[in-house]
Amino acid sequence: MKSKQILIKFLGYYKKRGHKLIPNVSLVPENDSTLLYVNSGMFPLVPYLSGETHPLGKRLMNVQRALRFFEDIDNIGITNRHTTAFHMLGNWSIGEYFKKEQLNWVYEFYIEIIGLDPSRMYASVFAGDEYSPKDTESIDLLKKIFSKYGIEAKENERIFPYGREDNWWQRGDAPGELGGPDSEVFYYLGEGTGIGLNPAEHQDEFLEIGNSVFMQYRRTNDGGWNELPQKNVDFGGGLERIALISQRKKDIFQTDNFWPIIQKLEKLTGVSYNKDGKTKKAMSIIADHMRASTLLVMDGVIPSNKDQGYLLRRLIRRMVRAGKTLQLNENISVNLVSSVIEIEVLNYLYPELKNNISQIQQVFSDEEDKFRTTFEKGSNVVHKYLTNLQTVNENQVAESAFSFYESLGYPLEIFLEDIKDTNLNLDVIKVESIYNVLFKQHRDLSRKGAEQKFKGGLADHSDQVIKYHTATHLLDMALRNILGNHVTQQGSNISKDRLRFDFSHQNKLTSDEITKIESLVNETIKTDLPVNFILLPMDEAEKSGALHFFKEKYGDIVKFIISEKV
Ligand code: SER
């Protein structure tokens, strides 16, 4: 089945069961400076899983773009399943239905709607520990579900209890994070049905295609877990992985989610994807990174040396490097944007991509050109250095890496990949840490801010952040008041230390305008208006003249903030 069809069927299946669609939000987390990128479908749901009322009710569904950058970047083209960007199909019970409905629906959807073979399906459940008991309820439910399809599902044969490392889901490790035991669906990819094999011991032969998280705990300050007042369900299934199985492909890059890019690469190089391992790996890296980078650019990211801009920069650089293996030495990313847009499911989810093609190409071509000069100068020098190394010593190699960076601008991460490809017996992690010490010594750069971002954590609902959030609304009001109604918000990012507000206006602000805007915001704050909210349908809220910044990010019902003079 085509990916678009899988997606439509998923949404149709859950719509029939009372679920409302919530928007697919940007990869760049809004109002959460603790996360560098959206890494799961649950990102927009954290407040509701914690107990806040969602305007659309208790049964929700989404298809959410997500990144697993640091988690998976080194696996691309090495395994048959890892990608940096993917789409998570999700259904959510906000303190309503629980295990019985959830498990029945997942298997019914996969088997009866998508047509997957139940004899190749396996399940895992939580084995239990000091915080949460063994999930015997799910085991009983799963036995009944499998028996509906004529399968006797025995524990440790079809249903596997695993510990916390495998069968517990939490987004991050910070106090306040939500988590819970989960039940994963595995699909056997080998010959036969796979019976007698344990998925945890045969990871290459099984593919995890869905995870039902029974989210019912909150992380405490001392690293334990307390029960939440409500029991939630968070289901996530990777669309691209489901497509791999449904389309009976050997790897994820041969599904319709990547194939138009691979085909274009075959055309540009005159070489088949399946020619050899090196070609396959290089083409997979480029296909993966093109898709991820296009989504990042669509979400307003520009290559830079920090935050999301740095991720994008790394993806583009890695494409340039992989392109060299294929003897593609110019305009790789620019030439491939149109193939990304040919991917049916992307076209369906992001119709705006088509209209922005030339802007996207411009971002790629600027960055690729900039890096190509550095790369072309540096890669031969580095290649010679690595192939002529007499002794293998991490200290010395790290020092050389630093000097290549200082003299040629050759980036460490590309150098580390060169080491891996040269098959030298070097500890790459050690080289990287020595390099980092050298870098710190030389530059004395405080990386605290950036490191914070990598930790992961709960969306911040502290008083300070709430104040900044209100302040963005005041700022928007003041900007429109002073500059005119053409001003629209283009983005916003709030942390506990500051707020950032991007907006469109044709000129640089004059100092007089800035003073006026500041005074208007400050005067409004001083009037100390009460702030309340009611839930209203979007069209009614619109009729009232309410401002909303990103229309598509609200559902049909909106949280309408009222504040009036008393
Ligand atoms: N949160 C779970 C995951 O990302 C299920 O959606 O795997």
Coordinates of C-alpha atoms and ligand atoms in Angstrom, one line a residue:
M1 CA 0.0 0.0 0.0
K2 CA 1.3 3.5 -0.8
S3 CA 2.3 5.6 2.1
K4 CA -0.3 8.2 1.5
Q5 CA -3.0 5.5 1.6
I6 CA -1.6 4.1 4.9
L7 CA -1.8 7.6 6.3
I8 CA -5.3 8.2 5.1
K9 CA -6.5 4.8 6.3
F10 CA -5.0 5.4 9.7
L11 CA -6.7 8.7 10.1
G12 CA -10.0 7.3 8.8
Y13 CA -9.8 4.3 11.2
Y14 CA -9.3 6.5 14.3
K15 CA -11.8 9.1 13.1
K16 CA -14.4 6.4 13.1
R17 CA -13.5 5.7 16.7
G18 CA -14.1 9.3 17.7
H19 CA -10.6 10.8 17.3
K20 CA -10.0 14.4 16.3
L21 CA -7.0 15.4 14.2
I22 CA -4.5 17.7 15.8
P23 CA -2.0 19.7 13.7
N24 CA 1.4 18.5 12.5
V25 CA 3.6 21.0 14.2
S26 CA 7.0 22.4 13.2
L27 CA 10.2 20.4 13.9
V28 CA 11.5 23.4 15.8
P29 CA 9.9 23.3 19.2
E30 CA 7.9 26.3 20.0
N31 CA 8.0 27.7 23.5
D32 CA 10.3 24.9 24.7
S33 CA 13.9 25.8 24.9
T34 CA 14.8 22.5 26.5
L35 CA 14.4 20.5 23.3
L36 CA 16.4 21.0 20.2
Y37 CA 13.9 19.3 17.9
V38 CA 10.6 17.6 18.0
N39 CA 11.5 13.9 18.4
S40 CA 8.1 12.2 18.8
G41 CA 4.4 12.6 18.1
M42 CA 3.8 13.5 21.8
F43 CA 5.4 16.9 21.6
P44 CA 2.2 19.0 21.2
L45 CA 0.4 16.9 23.8
V46 CA 2.5 17.2 26.9
P47 CA 0.2 19.7 28.8
Y48 CA -2.9 17.5 28.0
L49 CA -1.3 14.3 29.0
S50 CA -0.5 16.0 32.3
G51 CA -4.1 17.0 32.9
E52 CA -4.9 20.1 31.0
T53 CA -8.2 20.0 28.9
H54 CA -7.6 19.8 25.2
P55 CA -10.0 21.9 23.2
L56 CA -10.7 19.0 20.8
G57 CA -11.5 16.4 23.5
K58 CA -10.0 13.3 24.9
R59 CA -9.5 11.2 21.7
L60 CA -6.9 12.7 19.5
M61 CA -4.8 11.6 16.5
N62 CA -2.0 13.1 14.6
V63 CA 0.6 12.6 12.0
Q64 CA 3.7 14.4 13.3
R65 CA 7.0 15.0 11.5
A66 CA 9.9 14.2 13.9
L67 CA 13.6 14.0 13.9
R68 CA 15.9 11.5 15.6
F69 CA 19.1 13.3 14.6
F70 CA 21.7 12.4 17.1
E71 CA 20.0 9.1 17.9
D72 CA 20.1 7.8 14.4
I73 CA 22.4 9.8 12.1
D74 CA 25.2 7.2 12.2
N75 CA 22.8 4.4 11.3
I76 CA 21.6 5.8 8.0
G77 CA 22.5 3.5 5.1
I78 CA 24.0 1.0 7.6
T79 CA 20.7 -0.5 8.7
N80 CA 17.6 -1.0 6.6
R81 CA 15.3 1.1 8.8
H82 CA 16.9 4.2 10.3
T83 CA 16.2 7.7 9.1
T84 CA 16.8 11.1 10.7
A85 CA 13.3 12.5 9.8
F86 CA 10.2 10.4 9.9
H87 CA 6.4 10.7 10.4
M88 CA 4.8 9.3 13.5
L89 CA 1.2 8.2 13.2
G90 CA -0.3 8.7 16.6
N91 CA -3.5 8.2 18.5
W92 CA -4.1 9.5 22.0
S93 CA -6.3 8.9 24.9
I94 CA -6.2 11.8 27.2
G95 CA -7.2 10.0 30.4
E96 CA -10.0 8.1 28.7
Y97 CA -9.7 4.6 27.0
F98 CA -6.8 2.5 28.0
K99 CA -5.2 -0.9 27.3
K100 CA -8.1 -2.9 26.0
E101 CA -9.2 -0.5 23.3
Q102 CA -5.7 0.5 22.4
L103 CA -4.3 -3.0 21.9
N104 CA -7.3 -4.3 20.0
W105 CA -7.3 -1.3 17.7
V106 CA -3.6 -1.5 16.9
Y107 CA -3.7 -5.1 15.7
E108 CA -7.0 -4.6 14.0
F109 CA -5.6 -1.7 12.1
Y110 CA -2.4 -3.4 11.0
I111 CA -4.0 -6.7 10.2
E112 CA -7.4 -5.9 8.8
I113 CA -6.9 -2.4 7.3
I114 CA -3.2 -2.5 6.2
G115 CA -3.2 -6.2 5.5
L116 CA -0.2 -7.2 7.5
D117 CA 0.3 -10.9 8.2
P118 CA -0.6 -11.7 11.8
S119 CA 1.7 -14.8 11.9
R120 CA 4.7 -12.5 11.5
M121 CA 3.6 -10.1 14.3
Y122 CA 5.1 -10.3 17.8
A123 CA 4.5 -8.2 20.9
S124 CA 6.4 -7.0 23.8
V125 CA 5.2 -5.9 27.2
F126 CA 6.7 -4.4 30.3
A127 CA 8.4 -7.0 32.6
G128 CA 7.9 -4.9 35.8
D129 CA 10.2 -3.2 38.3
E130 CA 10.1 -1.4 41.6
Y131 CA 8.0 1.5 40.1
S132 CA 5.5 -0.4 37.9
P133 CA 4.3 -4.0 38.0
K134 CA 4.6 -6.6 35.2
D135 CA 2.0 -5.8 32.6
T136 CA -0.1 -9.0 32.8
E137 CA -3.2 -7.2 31.7
S138 CA -1.6 -6.5 28.3
I139 CA -0.4 -10.1 28.1
D140 CA -4.0 -11.4 28.6
L141 CA -5.4 -8.9 26.1
L142 CA -2.7 -9.8 23.5
K143 CA -3.4 -13.5 23.9
K144 CA -7.1 -12.9 23.1
I145 CA -6.3 -10.6 20.2
F146 CA -3.9 -13.2 18.6
S147 CA -6.4 -15.9 19.1
K148 CA -8.9 -13.9 17.0
Y149 CA -6.5 -14.5 14.1
G150 CA -6.1 -18.2 14.9
I151 CA -2.8 -17.8 16.7
E152 CA -2.0 -19.2 20.1
A153 CA 0.2 -16.5 21.6
K154 CA 2.4 -17.9 24.3
E155 CA 4.5 -15.8 26.6
N156 CA 8.2 -15.9 25.6
E157 CA 7.2 -17.2 22.2
R158 CA 4.9 -14.6 20.7
I159 CA 4.6 -12.1 23.6
F160 CA 7.9 -11.1 25.3
P161 CA 8.2 -9.3 28.6
Y162 CA 11.2 -6.9 28.5
G163 CA 12.6 -4.6 31.1
R164 CA 12.9 -0.8 31.4
E165 CA 15.6 -0.4 28.7
D166 CA 13.2 -1.8 26.1
N167 CA 9.7 -1.4 27.3
W168 CA 9.4 1.8 29.0
W169 CA 8.9 5.1 27.1
Q170 CA 9.8 8.6 28.2
R171 CA 10.6 11.5 26.1
G172 CA 13.5 12.8 28.2
D173 CA 14.9 12.3 31.6
A174 CA 14.2 15.6 33.3
P175 CA 12.0 15.8 36.5
G176 CA 8.4 16.3 35.4
E177 CA 8.7 14.2 32.2
L178 CA 5.9 11.8 31.6
G179 CA 6.4 8.1 31.0
G180 CA 5.0 4.6 31.3
P181 CA 5.3 1.0 30.3
D182 CA 4.7 0.2 26.7
S183 CA 3.8 -2.6 24.3
E184 CA 5.6 -2.7 21.0
V185 CA 4.6 -4.4 17.8
F186 CA 7.3 -6.2 16.0
Y187 CA 7.1 -7.6 12.5
Y188 CA 9.3 -10.5 11.4
L189 CA 11.1 -9.8 8.1
G190 CA 12.9 -13.1 7.5
E191 CA 11.8 -16.4 5.9
G192 CA 8.9 -18.3 7.6
T193 CA 7.0 -16.8 10.5
G194 CA 9.9 -16.2 13.0
I195 CA 8.3 -18.4 15.6
G196 CA 10.9 -19.4 18.2
L197 CA 13.0 -16.3 17.8
N198 CA 13.2 -13.5 20.4
P199 CA 13.0 -10.1 18.8
A200 CA 15.4 -8.6 21.3
E201 CA 18.1 -11.2 20.3
H202 CA 17.4 -11.0 16.5
Q203 CA 17.0 -7.3 16.0
D204 CA 17.9 -7.2 12.3
E205 CA 15.2 -9.7 11.5
F206 CA 12.4 -7.9 13.3
L207 CA 11.2 -4.4 12.8
E208 CA 9.4 -2.4 15.4
I209 CA 6.4 -0.8 13.8
G210 CA 4.3 0.6 16.6
N211 CA 4.5 1.4 20.3
S212 CA 1.5 1.8 22.6
V213 CA 2.7 3.7 25.6
F214 CA 0.5 3.5 28.7
M215 CA 1.5 6.9 30.0
Q216 CA 0.6 7.1 33.6
Y217 CA 3.6 8.3 35.5
R218 CA 5.6 11.5 36.1
R219 CA 9.3 11.6 36.8
T220 CA 10.1 12.9 40.3
N221 CA 13.0 15.1 41.4
D222 CA 14.8 12.1 42.9
G223 CA 14.6 10.0 39.7
G224 CA 11.6 7.9 40.7
W225 CA 8.1 7.9 39.3
N226 CA 4.7 9.0 40.7
E227 CA 1.4 8.0 39.3
L228 CA -0.4 10.7 37.3
P229 CA -4.1 11.4 38.2
Q230 CA -5.1 10.1 34.8
K231 CA -4.1 7.1 32.6
N232 CA -3.3 8.1 29.0
V233 CA -2.5 6.2 25.9
D234 CA 0.2 7.5 23.5
F235 CA 0.5 5.4 20.4
G236 CA 3.2 6.0 17.8
G237 CA 3.8 4.1 14.6
G238 CA 6.5 5.1 12.1
L239 CA 4.7 5.6 8.7
E240 CA 7.9 4.9 6.7
R241 CA 8.5 1.6 8.5
I242 CA 4.9 0.5 8.1
A243 CA 5.4 1.3 4.4
L244 CA 8.6 -0.8 4.3
I245 CA 6.5 -3.8 5.3
S246 CA 3.4 -3.1 3.4
Q247 CA 5.4 -2.4 0.2
R248 CA 7.5 -5.5 0.8
K249 CA 10.8 -3.7 0.4
K250 CA 14.2 -4.7 1.7
D251 CA 15.0 -1.3 3.1
I252 CA 13.2 1.9 3.9
F253 CA 14.9 3.9 1.1
Q254 CA 13.2 1.7 -1.4
T255 CA 9.7 2.8 -0.2
D256 CA 7.8 5.6 -1.9
N257 CA 9.0 7.9 0.9
F258 CA 12.5 8.1 -0.5
W259 CA 12.5 6.4 -3.9
P260 CA 12.0 9.5 -6.1
I261 CA 15.2 10.8 -4.7
I262 CA 17.1 7.6 -5.3
Q263 CA 15.8 7.4 -8.8
K264 CA 17.0 10.9 -9.5
L265 CA 20.4 10.0 -8.1
E266 CA 20.5 6.9 -10.3
K267 CA 19.8 9.2 -13.3
L268 CA 22.4 11.8 -12.3
T269 CA 25.1 9.2 -11.7
G270 CA 24.2 6.5 -14.2
V271 CA 24.7 4.0 -11.4
S272 CA 22.1 1.7 -9.9
Y273 CA 21.3 2.0 -6.2
N274 CA 21.9 -1.7 -5.8
K275 CA 25.3 -1.7 -7.5
D276 CA 27.3 -2.1 -4.3
G277 CA 27.3 -1.3 -0.6
K278 CA 29.2 1.9 -1.0
T279 CA 26.7 3.3 -3.6
K280 CA 23.8 2.2 -1.5
K281 CA 25.1 3.8 1.6
A282 CA 25.9 7.1 -0.1
M283 CA 22.5 7.3 -1.9
S284 CA 20.7 6.4 1.3
I285 CA 22.5 9.2 3.2
I286 CA 21.7 11.7 0.5
A287 CA 18.0 10.6 0.3
D288 CA 17.6 10.7 4.0
H289 CA 19.3 14.0 4.5
M290 CA 17.6 15.7 1.6
R291 CA 14.2 14.9 3.1
A292 CA 15.2 15.9 6.6
S293 CA 16.8 19.2 5.4
T294 CA 13.9 20.1 3.2
L295 CA 11.6 19.8 6.2
L296 CA 13.9 21.8 8.3
V297 CA 14.1 24.6 5.7
M298 CA 10.3 24.4 5.4
D299 CA 10.1 25.0 9.1
G300 CA 12.2 28.2 8.7
V301 CA 15.6 26.9 9.7
I302 CA 18.6 28.5 8.0
P303 CA 22.1 26.8 8.2
S304 CA 24.2 28.3 11.0
N305 CA 26.6 27.3 13.7
K306 CA 24.0 26.8 16.4
D307 CA 20.8 25.1 17.3
Q308 CA 18.7 23.8 14.5
G309 CA 20.8 25.7 12.0
Y310 CA 23.7 23.5 12.9
L311 CA 21.7 20.3 12.3
L312 CA 20.8 21.6 8.9
R313 CA 24.4 22.5 8.2
R314 CA 25.6 19.1 9.2
L315 CA 23.0 17.4 7.0
I316 CA 24.0 19.4 4.0
R317 CA 27.7 18.8 4.6
R318 CA 27.2 15.1 4.9
M319 CA 25.4 15.2 1.6
V320 CA 28.3 16.9 -0.1
R321 CA 30.6 14.3 1.4
A322 CA 28.4 11.4 0.3
G323 CA 28.1 13.0 -3.1
K324 CA 31.8 12.7 -3.6
T325 CA 31.5 8.9 -3.3
L326 CA 29.1 9.0 -6.2
Q327 CA 31.2 11.5 -8.1
L328 CA 28.5 14.1 -7.8
N329 CA 30.6 17.2 -7.3
E330 CA 28.2 20.0 -7.6
N331 CA 24.7 21.1 -6.8
I332 CA 23.6 17.9 -5.2
S333 CA 21.0 19.4 -2.8
V334 CA 19.7 21.9 -5.3
N335 CA 19.2 19.3 -8.0
L336 CA 17.3 17.1 -5.6
V337 CA 14.7 19.5 -4.1
S338 CA 12.3 18.7 -6.9
S339 CA 12.5 15.0 -6.2
V340 CA 11.7 15.5 -2.6
I341 CA 8.6 17.3 -3.7
E342 CA 7.7 14.4 -5.9
I343 CA 7.3 12.2 -2.8
E344 CA 3.5 11.8 -2.7
V345 CA 3.1 11.8 1.0
L346 CA 5.1 15.0 1.5
N347 CA 3.1 16.6 -1.2
Y348 CA 0.0 15.6 0.5
L349 CA 1.1 16.7 4.0
Y350 CA 2.9 19.9 2.9
P351 CA 1.3 21.3 -0.2
E352 CA 3.1 24.6 0.5
L353 CA 6.5 23.0 -0.4
K354 CA 5.7 23.2 -4.1
N355 CA 5.3 26.9 -4.0
N356 CA 8.5 27.5 -2.0
I357 CA 10.7 25.4 -4.2
S358 CA 13.0 28.3 -5.4
Q359 CA 13.4 29.7 -1.8
I360 CA 14.4 26.2 -0.6
Q361 CA 16.8 25.7 -3.5
Q362 CA 18.4 29.1 -2.6
V363 CA 19.1 28.0 1.0
F364 CA 20.6 24.8 -0.2
S365 CA 22.7 26.3 -2.9
D366 CA 24.2 29.0 -0.6
E367 CA 25.2 26.5 2.0
E368 CA 26.4 23.8 -0.4
D369 CA 28.6 26.3 -2.4
K370 CA 30.1 27.7 0.9
F371 CA 31.0 24.2 2.1
R372 CA 32.1 22.8 -1.2
T373 CA 35.1 25.1 -1.5
T374 CA 36.3 24.1 2.0
F375 CA 35.5 20.4 1.4
E376 CA 37.3 20.3 -1.9
K377 CA 40.4 22.0 -0.5
G378 CA 40.4 19.9 2.7
S379 CA 39.3 16.4 1.8
N380 CA 42.3 15.5 -0.3
V381 CA 44.7 16.8 2.3
V382 CA 42.9 14.9 5.0
H383 CA 42.7 11.8 2.9
K384 CA 46.4 11.9 2.3
Y385 CA 47.1 12.5 6.0
L386 CA 44.9 9.6 7.1
T387 CA 46.2 7.1 4.6
N388 CA 49.8 7.9 5.4
L389 CA 49.5 7.8 9.2
Q390 CA 52.4 5.8 10.6
T391 CA 51.3 5.5 14.1
V392 CA 47.7 5.4 15.4
N393 CA 47.4 7.8 18.3
E394 CA 44.2 9.6 19.3
N395 CA 46.0 12.6 20.8
Q396 CA 48.0 13.3 17.7
V397 CA 45.0 12.7 15.4
A398 CA 42.9 15.0 17.5
E399 CA 45.5 17.7 17.3
S400 CA 45.7 17.3 13.5
A401 CA 41.9 17.5 13.4
F402 CA 42.0 20.8 15.2
S403 CA 44.7 22.1 12.9
F404 CA 42.7 21.1 9.8
Y405 CA 39.8 23.0 11.3
E406 CA 41.9 26.1 12.1
S407 CA 43.8 26.2 8.8
L408 CA 41.2 24.8 6.3
G409 CA 37.9 25.2 8.2
Y410 CA 37.6 21.4 7.8
P411 CA 34.8 20.4 10.2
L412 CA 35.4 17.8 12.9
E413 CA 32.4 15.7 12.2
I414 CA 33.5 15.3 8.5
F415 CA 37.0 14.4 9.7
L416 CA 35.6 11.8 12.1
E417 CA 33.6 10.2 9.2
D418 CA 36.8 10.2 7.1
I419 CA 38.5 8.3 9.9
K420 CA 35.7 5.7 10.0
D421 CA 35.8 5.2 6.3
T422 CA 39.6 4.8 6.3
N423 CA 39.2 1.8 8.7
L424 CA 41.9 3.0 11.0
N425 CA 42.0 1.4 14.4
L426 CA 41.2 4.7 16.2
D427 CA 38.8 5.3 19.0
V428 CA 36.7 8.0 17.3
I429 CA 35.0 9.0 20.5
K430 CA 38.3 9.6 22.1
V431 CA 39.5 11.7 19.2
E432 CA 36.4 13.7 19.5
S433 CA 36.7 14.4 23.2
I434 CA 40.4 15.4 22.9
Y435 CA 39.5 17.7 20.1
N436 CA 36.8 19.2 22.2
V437 CA 39.2 19.9 25.0
L438 CA 41.6 21.6 22.5
F439 CA 38.8 23.5 21.0
K440 CA 37.7 24.8 24.4
Q441 CA 41.2 25.7 25.4
H442 CA 41.7 27.7 22.2
R443 CA 38.4 29.3 22.0
D444 CA 37.2 29.4 25.6
L445 CA 33.7 29.2 24.2
S446 CA 30.9 28.7 26.7
R447 CA 28.7 26.0 25.3
K448 CA 26.4 25.9 28.3
G449 CA 23.5 27.4 26.4
A450 CA 23.8 24.8 23.6
E451 CA 24.3 21.9 25.9
Q452 CA 21.1 22.8 27.7
K453 CA 19.3 22.2 24.5
F454 CA 20.5 18.7 24.1
K455 CA 19.2 17.5 27.4
G456 CA 15.5 17.2 26.6
G457 CA 12.9 18.1 29.2
L458 CA 9.4 19.1 29.8
A459 CA 7.8 22.0 28.1
D460 CA 8.3 24.9 30.6
H461 CA 5.1 26.1 32.1
S462 CA 6.8 28.2 34.8
D463 CA 5.4 31.6 35.8
Q464 CA 8.2 33.3 34.0
V465 CA 7.5 31.5 30.7
I466 CA 3.8 32.2 31.0
K467 CA 4.6 35.8 31.5
Y468 CA 6.7 35.8 28.4
H469 CA 4.0 34.1 26.5
T470 CA 1.5 36.8 27.4
A471 CA 4.1 39.3 26.5
T472 CA 4.4 38.0 23.0
H473 CA 0.7 38.7 22.6
L474 CA 1.1 42.2 23.9
L475 CA 4.1 42.7 21.6
D476 CA 2.1 41.6 18.6
M477 CA -0.7 44.0 19.6
A478 CA 1.8 46.9 20.0
L479 CA 3.6 46.1 16.7
R480 CA 0.4 46.2 14.8
N481 CA -0.7 49.3 16.6
I482 CA 2.5 51.3 15.9
L483 CA 3.6 49.8 12.6
G484 CA 0.3 48.8 11.0
N485 CA -1.9 45.8 10.5
H486 CA 0.3 44.2 7.9
V487 CA 2.6 43.0 10.6
T488 CA 2.3 39.3 11.2
Q489 CA 4.1 36.9 13.5
Q490 CA 6.6 34.6 11.8
G491 CA 7.7 32.7 14.8
S492 CA 8.3 32.9 18.5
N493 CA 10.6 31.2 20.9
I494 CA 10.4 31.5 24.6
S495 CA 12.7 30.2 27.3
K496 CA 12.7 31.1 31.0
D497 CA 15.5 33.7 30.2
R498 CA 14.1 35.6 27.3
L499 CA 11.5 35.8 24.6
R500 CA 12.1 36.0 20.9
F501 CA 9.4 37.2 18.5
D502 CA 9.9 37.2 14.7
F503 CA 7.6 39.3 12.6
S504 CA 7.4 40.6 9.1
H505 CA 7.8 44.3 8.3
Q506 CA 9.5 45.8 5.3
N507 CA 11.8 48.2 7.1
K508 CA 14.2 48.1 10.0
L509 CA 12.6 49.6 13.0
T510 CA 13.6 53.2 14.0
S511 CA 14.6 53.9 17.5
D512 CA 11.5 56.1 17.9
E513 CA 9.3 53.2 16.8
I514 CA 11.0 50.8 19.2
T515 CA 10.5 53.3 22.1
K516 CA 6.8 53.6 21.2
I517 CA 6.3 49.8 21.0
E518 CA 8.1 49.3 24.4
S519 CA 6.0 52.0 26.1
L520 CA 2.8 50.6 24.8
V521 CA 3.6 47.1 26.0
N522 CA 4.8 48.4 29.4
E523 CA 1.7 50.6 29.8
T524 CA -0.6 47.7 29.0
I525 CA 1.2 45.5 31.5
K526 CA 0.7 48.2 34.2
T527 CA -3.1 48.2 33.7
D528 CA -3.0 44.7 35.1
L529 CA -5.9 43.3 33.0
P530 CA -7.3 40.0 34.2
V531 CA -6.6 37.1 31.8
N532 CA -9.1 34.2 31.2
F533 CA -9.8 31.7 28.5
I534 CA -12.8 30.1 27.0
L535 CA -13.0 27.4 24.3
L536 CA -14.6 28.5 21.1
P537 CA -15.0 27.1 17.6
M538 CA -12.4 28.7 15.3
D539 CA -14.9 30.5 13.1
E540 CA -16.5 32.1 16.1
A541 CA -13.2 33.2 17.5
E542 CA -12.3 34.6 14.1
K543 CA -15.6 36.6 14.0
S544 CA -14.7 38.2 17.3
G545 CA -11.6 39.7 15.7
A546 CA -9.2 37.5 17.7
L547 CA -5.7 37.4 16.4
H548 CA -4.2 34.0 15.9
F549 CA -0.7 33.7 14.5
F550 CA -0.5 30.3 12.9
K551 CA -3.9 29.4 11.8
E552 CA -3.1 25.9 10.8
K553 CA -1.7 25.1 14.2
Y554 CA -5.0 25.3 15.9
G555 CA -7.7 22.7 15.6
D556 CA -11.3 23.5 14.9
I557 CA -11.7 24.6 18.5
V558 CA -9.4 27.3 19.9
K559 CA -8.5 28.5 23.3
F560 CA -9.7 32.1 23.2
I561 CA -7.8 34.4 25.6
I562 CA -10.0 37.2 26.9
S563 CA -8.8 40.1 28.9
E564 CA -10.8 43.2 29.5
K565 CA -10.7 46.3 31.7
V566 CA -12.5 45.8 35.0
Ligands
SER1 N1 6.0 8.2 22.3 C1 6.2 6.9 21.7 C2 7.3 6.9 20.7 O1 7.7 8.0 20.3 C3 4.9 6.5 21.0 O2 4.3 7.5 20.3 O3 7.8 5.9 20.4

